[in-house]
mmCIF file of C-alpha atoms in Angstrom:
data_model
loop_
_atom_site.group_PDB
_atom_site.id
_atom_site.type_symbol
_atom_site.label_atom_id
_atom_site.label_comp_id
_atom_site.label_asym_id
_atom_site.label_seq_id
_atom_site.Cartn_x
_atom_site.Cartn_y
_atom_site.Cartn_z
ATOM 1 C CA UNK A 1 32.104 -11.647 23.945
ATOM 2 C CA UNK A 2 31.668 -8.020 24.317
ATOM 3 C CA UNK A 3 33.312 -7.241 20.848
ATOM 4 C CA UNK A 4 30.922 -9.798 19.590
ATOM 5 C CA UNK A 5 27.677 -8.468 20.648
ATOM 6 C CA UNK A 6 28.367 -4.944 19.420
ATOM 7 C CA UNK A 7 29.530 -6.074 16.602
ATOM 8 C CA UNK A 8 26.167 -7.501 15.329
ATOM 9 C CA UNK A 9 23.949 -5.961 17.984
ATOM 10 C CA UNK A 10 23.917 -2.639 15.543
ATOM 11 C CA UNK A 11 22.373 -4.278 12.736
ATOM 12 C CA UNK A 12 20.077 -6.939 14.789
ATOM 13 C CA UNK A 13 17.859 -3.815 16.250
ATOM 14 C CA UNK A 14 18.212 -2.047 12.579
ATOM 15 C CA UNK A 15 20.145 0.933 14.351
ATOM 16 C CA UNK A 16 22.958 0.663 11.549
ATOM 17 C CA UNK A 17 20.484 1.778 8.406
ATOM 18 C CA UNK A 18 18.397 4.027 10.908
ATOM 19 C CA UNK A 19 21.351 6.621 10.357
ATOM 20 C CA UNK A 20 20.889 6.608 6.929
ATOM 21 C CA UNK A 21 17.735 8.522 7.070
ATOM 22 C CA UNK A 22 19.142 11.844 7.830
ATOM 23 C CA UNK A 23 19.789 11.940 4.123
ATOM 24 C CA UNK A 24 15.893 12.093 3.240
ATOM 25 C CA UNK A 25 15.091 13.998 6.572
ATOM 26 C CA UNK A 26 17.591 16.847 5.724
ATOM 27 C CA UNK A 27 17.374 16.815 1.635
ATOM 28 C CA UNK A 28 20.558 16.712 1.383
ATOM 29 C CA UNK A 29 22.918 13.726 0.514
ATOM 30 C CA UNK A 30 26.598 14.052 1.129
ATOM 31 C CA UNK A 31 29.079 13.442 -1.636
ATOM 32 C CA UNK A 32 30.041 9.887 -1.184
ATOM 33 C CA UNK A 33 33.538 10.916 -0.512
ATOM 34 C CA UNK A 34 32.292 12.690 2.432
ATOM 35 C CA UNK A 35 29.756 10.145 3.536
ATOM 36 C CA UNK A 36 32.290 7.672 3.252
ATOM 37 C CA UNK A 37 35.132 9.406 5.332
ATOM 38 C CA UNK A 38 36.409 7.178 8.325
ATOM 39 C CA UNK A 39 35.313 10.308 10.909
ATOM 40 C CA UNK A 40 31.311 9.898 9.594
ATOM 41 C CA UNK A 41 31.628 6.757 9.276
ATOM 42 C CA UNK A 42 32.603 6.675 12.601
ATOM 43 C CA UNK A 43 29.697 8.606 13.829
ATOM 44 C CA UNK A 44 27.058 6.552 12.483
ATOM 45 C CA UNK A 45 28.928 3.249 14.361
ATOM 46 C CA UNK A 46 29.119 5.858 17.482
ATOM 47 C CA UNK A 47 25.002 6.367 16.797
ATOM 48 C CA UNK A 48 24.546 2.665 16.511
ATOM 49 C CA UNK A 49 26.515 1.575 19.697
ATOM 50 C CA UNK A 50 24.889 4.191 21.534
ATOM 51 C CA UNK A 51 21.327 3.355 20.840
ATOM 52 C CA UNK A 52 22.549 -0.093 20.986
ATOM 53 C CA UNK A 53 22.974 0.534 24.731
ATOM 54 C CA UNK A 54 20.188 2.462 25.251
ATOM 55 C CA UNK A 55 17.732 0.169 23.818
ATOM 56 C CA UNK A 56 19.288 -2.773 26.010
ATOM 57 C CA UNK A 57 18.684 -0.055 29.265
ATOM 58 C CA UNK A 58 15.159 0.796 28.122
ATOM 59 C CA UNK A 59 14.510 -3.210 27.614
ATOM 60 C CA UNK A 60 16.483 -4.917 30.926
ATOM 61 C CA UNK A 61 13.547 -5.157 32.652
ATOM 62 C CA UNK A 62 11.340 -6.644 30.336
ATOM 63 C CA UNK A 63 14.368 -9.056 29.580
ATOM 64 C CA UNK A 64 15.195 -9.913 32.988
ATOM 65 C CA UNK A 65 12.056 -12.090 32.818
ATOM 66 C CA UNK A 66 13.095 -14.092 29.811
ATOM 67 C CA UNK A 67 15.494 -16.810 31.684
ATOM 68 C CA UNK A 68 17.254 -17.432 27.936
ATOM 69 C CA UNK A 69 17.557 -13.764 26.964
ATOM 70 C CA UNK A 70 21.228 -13.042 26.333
ATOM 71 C CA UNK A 71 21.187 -10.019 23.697
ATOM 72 C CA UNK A 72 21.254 -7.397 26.387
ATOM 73 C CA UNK A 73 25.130 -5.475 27.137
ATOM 74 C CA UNK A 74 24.040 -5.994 30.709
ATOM 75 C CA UNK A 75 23.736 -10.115 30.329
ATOM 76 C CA UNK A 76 26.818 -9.682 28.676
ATOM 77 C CA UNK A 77 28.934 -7.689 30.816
ATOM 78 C CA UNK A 78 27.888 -9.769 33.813
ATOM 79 C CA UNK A 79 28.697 -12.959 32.968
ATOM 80 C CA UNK A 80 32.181 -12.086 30.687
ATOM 81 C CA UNK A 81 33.439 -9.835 33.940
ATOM 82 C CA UNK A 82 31.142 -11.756 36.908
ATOM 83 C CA UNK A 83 29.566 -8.532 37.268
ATOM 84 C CA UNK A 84 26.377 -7.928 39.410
ATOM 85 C CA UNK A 85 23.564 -6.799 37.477
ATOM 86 C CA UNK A 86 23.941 -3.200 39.117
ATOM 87 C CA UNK A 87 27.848 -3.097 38.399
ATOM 88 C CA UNK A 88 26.811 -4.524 34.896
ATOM 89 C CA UNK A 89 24.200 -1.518 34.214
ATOM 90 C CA UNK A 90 27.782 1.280 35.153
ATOM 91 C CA UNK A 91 29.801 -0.404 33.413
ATOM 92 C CA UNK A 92 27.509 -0.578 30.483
ATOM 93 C CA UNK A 93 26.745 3.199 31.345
ATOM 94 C CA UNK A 94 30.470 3.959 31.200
ATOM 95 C CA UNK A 95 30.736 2.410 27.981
ATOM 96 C CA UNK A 96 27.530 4.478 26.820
ATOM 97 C CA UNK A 97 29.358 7.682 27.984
ATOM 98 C CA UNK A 98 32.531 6.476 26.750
ATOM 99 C CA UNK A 99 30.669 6.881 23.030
ATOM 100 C CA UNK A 100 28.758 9.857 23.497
ATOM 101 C CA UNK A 101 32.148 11.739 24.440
ATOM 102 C CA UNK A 102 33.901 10.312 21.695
ATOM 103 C CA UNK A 103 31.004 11.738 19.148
ATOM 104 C CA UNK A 104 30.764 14.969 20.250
ATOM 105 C CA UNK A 105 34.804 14.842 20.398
ATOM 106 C CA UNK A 106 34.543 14.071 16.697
ATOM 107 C CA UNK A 107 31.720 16.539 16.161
ATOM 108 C CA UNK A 108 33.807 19.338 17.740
ATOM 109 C CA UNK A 109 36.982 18.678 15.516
ATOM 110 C CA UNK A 110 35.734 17.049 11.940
ATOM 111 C CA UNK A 111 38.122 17.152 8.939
ATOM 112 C CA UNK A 112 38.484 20.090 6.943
ATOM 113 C CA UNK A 113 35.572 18.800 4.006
ATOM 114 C CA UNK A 114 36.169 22.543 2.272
ATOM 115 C CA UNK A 115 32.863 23.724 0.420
ATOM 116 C CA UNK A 116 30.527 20.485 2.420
ATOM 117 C CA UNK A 117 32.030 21.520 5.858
ATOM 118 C CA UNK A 118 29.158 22.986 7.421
ATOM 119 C CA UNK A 119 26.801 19.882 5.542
ATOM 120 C CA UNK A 120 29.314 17.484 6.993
ATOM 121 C CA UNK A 121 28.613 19.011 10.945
ATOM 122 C CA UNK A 122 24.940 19.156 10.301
ATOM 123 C CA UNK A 123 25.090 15.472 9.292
ATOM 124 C CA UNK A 124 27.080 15.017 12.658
ATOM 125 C CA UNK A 125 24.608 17.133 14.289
ATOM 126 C CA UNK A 126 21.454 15.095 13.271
ATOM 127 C CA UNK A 127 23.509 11.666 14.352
ATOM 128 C CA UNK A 128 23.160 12.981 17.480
ATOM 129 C CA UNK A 129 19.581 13.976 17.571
ATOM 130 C CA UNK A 130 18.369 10.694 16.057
ATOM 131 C CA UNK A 131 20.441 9.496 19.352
ATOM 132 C CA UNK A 132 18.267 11.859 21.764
ATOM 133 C CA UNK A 133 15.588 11.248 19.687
ATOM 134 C CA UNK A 134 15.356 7.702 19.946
ATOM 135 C CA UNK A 135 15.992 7.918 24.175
ATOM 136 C CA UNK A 136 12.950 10.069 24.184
ATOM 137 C CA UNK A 137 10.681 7.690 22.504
ATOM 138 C CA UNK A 138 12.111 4.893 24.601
ATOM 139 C CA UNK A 139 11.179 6.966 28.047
ATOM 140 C CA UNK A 140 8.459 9.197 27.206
ATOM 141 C CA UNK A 141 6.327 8.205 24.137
ATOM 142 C CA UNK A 142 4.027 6.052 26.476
ATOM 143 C CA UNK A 143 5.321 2.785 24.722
ATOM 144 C CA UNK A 144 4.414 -0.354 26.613
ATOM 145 C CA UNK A 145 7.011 -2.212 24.324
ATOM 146 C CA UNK A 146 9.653 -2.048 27.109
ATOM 147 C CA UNK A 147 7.802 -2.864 29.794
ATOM 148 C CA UNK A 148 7.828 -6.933 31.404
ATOM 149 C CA UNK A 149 3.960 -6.732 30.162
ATOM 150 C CA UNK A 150 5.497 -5.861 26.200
ATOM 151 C CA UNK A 151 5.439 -9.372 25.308
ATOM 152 C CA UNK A 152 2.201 -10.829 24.285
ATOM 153 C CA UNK A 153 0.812 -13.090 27.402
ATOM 154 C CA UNK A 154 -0.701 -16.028 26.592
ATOM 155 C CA UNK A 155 -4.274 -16.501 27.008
ATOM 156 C CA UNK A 156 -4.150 -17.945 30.566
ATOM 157 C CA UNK A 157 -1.639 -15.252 31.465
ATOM 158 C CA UNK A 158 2.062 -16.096 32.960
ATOM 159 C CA UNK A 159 3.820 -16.918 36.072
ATOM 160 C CA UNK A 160 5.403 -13.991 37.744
ATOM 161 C CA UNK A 161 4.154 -11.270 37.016
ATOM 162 C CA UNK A 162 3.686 -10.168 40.324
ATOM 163 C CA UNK A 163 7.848 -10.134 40.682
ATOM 164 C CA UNK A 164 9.189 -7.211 41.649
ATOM 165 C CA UNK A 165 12.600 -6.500 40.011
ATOM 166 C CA UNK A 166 14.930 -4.331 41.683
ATOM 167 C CA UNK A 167 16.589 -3.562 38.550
ATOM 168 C CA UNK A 168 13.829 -1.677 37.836
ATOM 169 C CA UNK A 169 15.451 1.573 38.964
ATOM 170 C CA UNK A 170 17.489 1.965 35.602
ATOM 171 C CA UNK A 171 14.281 2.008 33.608
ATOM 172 C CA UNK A 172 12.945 5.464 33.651
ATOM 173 C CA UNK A 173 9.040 6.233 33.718
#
């Protein structure tokens, strides 16, 4: 299941084509031989997983009130292992570190792309502020969007929203 999810969970939240707007933020395009390479490649699935992970973090509480909601890593790694929500949200925070290490691994040691080298490590380099970037908004930009009170309420209001979820903790204010 895990596989699965990851696999379309980049391109359901849009965080696939979000890494091809360095190009326009930078004003510079790498050569398509470059862009192409397996290692960049690479990097923009690492910056997709990764915000993948954060955005289901940023979101869990929110979706904790949706009793159908599945497309969250922490729904996912709690029912495929029988994971507690808590053990779910390290595991999933393993995973998320598991990533970030790999990047900057790949970041540290990139191919030799002669004359584009230092293009191809600023590329790398703005992967991973797009990443910080993007936690940032999700924890300090004053959103409401993440919060259990993002959805729209109906005009009589809903049940429960006086629940207090102790997952809360993982959801940073």
């Amino acid at each position: 299941m895990l596989p699965h999810y990851l696999s379309f969970r980049k391109y359901s939240i849009g965080m696939w084509p979000y890494g091809d707007l360095i190009d326009p933020c930078v004003n510079f395009a790498l050569p398509v031989h470059i862009y192409n390479h397996s290692v960049v490649q690479r990097c923009r699935e690492l910056l997709s997983l990764i915000i993948v992970i954060q955005n289901d973090f940023a979101s869990l509480k929110k979706e904790l009130e949706i009793e159908a909601e599945c497309l969250n890593i922490i729904f996912i790694l709690s029912h495929q292992y029988n994971l507690s929500y808590q053990d779910a949200c390290t595991e999933a925070m393993k995973l998320h570190d598991a990533y970030a290490n790999e990047l900057d691994e790949l970041h540290r040691s990139l191919p030799d792309f002669g004359s584009f080298q230092k293009e191809a490590y600023d590329h790398i380099y703005h992967i991973k502020l797009q990443i910080s970037g993007c936690a940032n908004w999700y924890y300090n930009s004053g959103t409401n969007r993440y919060e259990p009170k993002g959805f729209i309420v109906p005009k009589y209001g809903r049940e429960g929203d006086d629940i207090f979820i102790p997952h809360s903790i993982f959801v940073k204010k």
